[in-house]
Amino acid sequence: MRQLLPTTSDAVNLRQIYGAPRARHSSGRPSIGLCMVMSIDGSTVVEGRSTLLSNPSDRDVLIALRSAADTIVVGAGTVREQMYETPSKKGLRVGIVTRTGKMDLNTNLFKSGAGFLIMPEDIKAPETDLKLDIVRAGRGSVDLPAAMSQLPGSFIQLEGGALLNASMFAANLVDEINLTISPMVTGADSPRLANGAPPLHSDYEAAHILEDAGFMFVRYLRKN
């Protein structure tokens, strides 16, 4: 792993680069950072999974970002497809955005108490014997700004999928983007970074660029 920007260096401390504490957003909600891997041609999955685009350094970046996060926010479909487990960081919780509340709660993620739901106010909660926390905002669909403002801490790690990313961009909630570009072309009509987003003009600037074995790691920060 080497750093190309803002200065060149062959000594990279990922915890120092990605794991620094964030301040809460000026609006009062936590800061929100999107973490995704994609191919050169923009695909975020291969055969339905992002792990086939990844490498060990990408996983190290994910771990460094999670070390700074107070909460992970992720879409229900991504949790099902990627088979999310309890985070290794003690106390780190995973909020699953779901419009219907239809989730398999018989998983380690929920049994451990790490998983909770983010749902509309008018949708019936799933029946379970587990102690299940639910953040409610909006009717019919989740009001993302209202939901994010209810989450504790100073930094939320957004981990997809593409439809949730699109909604977060549309709501102007993404303060930083931590993007891994895999040296692979996948073809196919697979999800891109923000499928379904309306026309946007959200400007970001590159804070750093790292490289490892052809993988590029770019951190973008939202311009004010």
Tab-separated table of C-alpha atoms in Angstrom, residues 82-193:
chain	number	residue	atom	x	y	z
A	82	GLN	CA	-23.689	-10.152	2.031
A	83	MET	CA	-24.816	-12.160	5.108
A	84	TYR	CA	-23.834	-9.491	7.612
A	85	GLU	CA	-22.368	-10.703	10.906
A	86	THR	CA	-21.867	-8.971	14.256
A	87	PRO	CA	-19.130	-6.309	13.869
A	88	SER	CA	-15.822	-7.106	15.534
A	89	LYS	CA	-15.658	-3.646	17.132
A	90	LYS	CA	-17.327	-3.825	20.537
A	91	GLY	CA	-20.441	-1.676	20.714
A	92	LEU	CA	-20.644	-0.996	16.976
A	93	ARG	CA	-24.247	-1.412	15.851
A	94	VAL	CA	-25.782	-2.014	12.437
A	95	GLY	CA	-28.940	-0.158	11.426
A	96	ILE	CA	-30.812	-1.882	8.595
A	97	VAL	CA	-33.017	0.380	6.483
A	98	THR	CA	-36.182	-1.488	5.511
A	99	ARG	CA	-39.457	-0.206	4.116
A	100	THR	CA	-41.348	-3.401	5.011
A	101	GLY	CA	-39.686	-4.703	8.167
A	102	LYS	CA	-39.419	-8.161	6.598
A	103	MET	CA	-36.066	-9.402	7.877
A	104	ASP	CA	-34.710	-12.746	9.060
A	105	LEU	CA	-34.075	-11.981	12.719
A	106	ASN	CA	-32.701	-15.455	13.421
A	107	THR	CA	-29.118	-14.392	12.704
A	108	ASN	CA	-26.092	-13.604	14.840
A	109	LEU	CA	-26.418	-9.946	13.893
A	110	PHE	CA	-29.792	-9.644	15.626
A	111	LYS	CA	-29.278	-12.269	18.326
A	112	SER	CA	-26.203	-10.383	19.531
A	113	GLY	CA	-28.192	-7.158	19.845
A	114	ALA	CA	-25.918	-5.412	17.320
A	115	GLY	CA	-28.584	-5.227	14.614
A	116	PHE	CA	-31.547	-2.858	14.712
A	117	LEU	CA	-34.148	-1.712	12.178
A	118	ILE	CA	-34.773	1.697	10.607
A	119	MET	CA	-38.406	1.679	9.440
A	120	PRO	CA	-41.353	3.897	8.503
A	121	GLU	CA	-43.669	4.869	11.347
A	122	ASP	CA	-46.728	3.181	9.815
A	123	ILE	CA	-45.264	-0.299	9.185
A	124	LYS	CA	-45.905	-3.101	11.671
A	125	ALA	CA	-42.847	-4.249	13.568
A	126	PRO	CA	-41.768	-7.864	12.939
A	127	GLU	CA	-42.812	-10.376	15.552
A	128	THR	CA	-39.892	-11.682	17.569
A	129	ASP	CA	-38.901	-12.789	21.058
A	130	LEU	CA	-35.670	-10.823	20.721
A	131	LYS	CA	-35.182	-7.381	22.180
A	132	LEU	CA	-35.299	-5.454	18.921
A	133	ASP	CA	-34.595	-1.742	18.701
A	134	ILE	CA	-36.387	0.150	15.938
A	135	VAL	CA	-35.766	3.709	14.749
A	136	ARG	CA	-38.894	5.078	13.077
A	137	ALA	CA	-39.176	8.001	10.678
A	138	GLY	CA	-41.508	8.771	7.780
A	139	ARG	CA	-44.658	7.130	6.511
A	140	GLY	CA	-44.693	4.647	3.627
A	141	SER	CA	-40.932	4.963	3.267
A	142	VAL	CA	-38.128	5.913	5.609
A	143	ASP	CA	-37.533	9.643	6.098
A	144	LEU	CA	-33.745	9.357	5.979
A	145	PRO	CA	-32.812	12.818	7.315
A	146	ALA	CA	-35.124	12.334	10.295
A	147	ALA	CA	-33.860	8.799	10.882
A	148	MET	CA	-30.181	9.746	10.691
A	149	SER	CA	-30.716	12.582	13.162
A	150	GLN	CA	-31.942	10.039	15.716
A	151	LEU	CA	-28.761	7.964	15.601
A	152	PRO	CA	-26.139	8.478	18.325
A	153	GLY	CA	-22.477	9.334	18.013
A	154	SER	CA	-20.620	11.469	15.511
A	155	PHE	CA	-19.974	9.178	12.516
A	156	ILE	CA	-22.199	6.842	10.498
A	157	GLN	CA	-20.632	4.400	8.040
A	158	LEU	CA	-22.970	3.923	5.052
A	159	GLU	CA	-22.365	0.568	3.330
A	160	GLY	CA	-24.940	0.449	0.514
A	161	GLY	CA	-26.542	-0.934	-1.482
A	162	ALA	CA	-26.991	1.152	-4.567
A	163	LEU	CA	-30.653	2.065	-3.978
A	164	LEU	CA	-30.007	3.234	-0.411
A	165	ASN	CA	-26.960	5.162	-1.623
A	166	ALA	CA	-29.129	6.897	-4.212
A	167	SER	CA	-31.671	7.918	-1.585
A	168	MET	CA	-28.939	9.190	0.737
A	169	PHE	CA	-27.392	11.260	-2.070
A	170	ALA	CA	-30.826	12.614	-3.013
A	171	ALA	CA	-31.347	13.673	0.612
A	172	ASN	CA	-27.938	15.413	0.636
A	173	LEU	CA	-26.695	13.214	3.484
A	174	VAL	CA	-23.341	11.917	2.211
A	175	ASP	CA	-20.433	13.939	3.632
A	176	GLU	CA	-17.574	11.720	2.471
A	177	ILE	CA	-17.065	8.876	-0.004
A	178	ASN	CA	-14.450	6.206	0.621
A	179	LEU	CA	-14.208	4.415	-2.697
A	180	THR	CA	-12.151	1.373	-3.660
A	181	ILE	CA	-11.699	0.940	-7.411
A	182	SER	CA	-10.999	-2.697	-8.263
A	183	PRO	CA	-8.770	-3.332	-11.340
A	184	MET	CA	-11.525	-5.344	-12.997
A	185	VAL	CA	-14.080	-4.831	-15.770
A	186	THR	CA	-17.262	-6.813	-15.066
A	187	GLY	CA	-19.713	-5.916	-17.818
A	188	ALA	CA	-23.333	-7.010	-17.236
A	189	ASP	CA	-26.170	-4.819	-16.030
A	190	SER	CA	-25.180	-4.892	-12.367
A	191	PRO	CA	-25.817	-2.163	-9.768
A	192	ARG	CA	-23.703	0.959	-9.908
A	193	LEU	CA	-22.837	3.273	-7.023
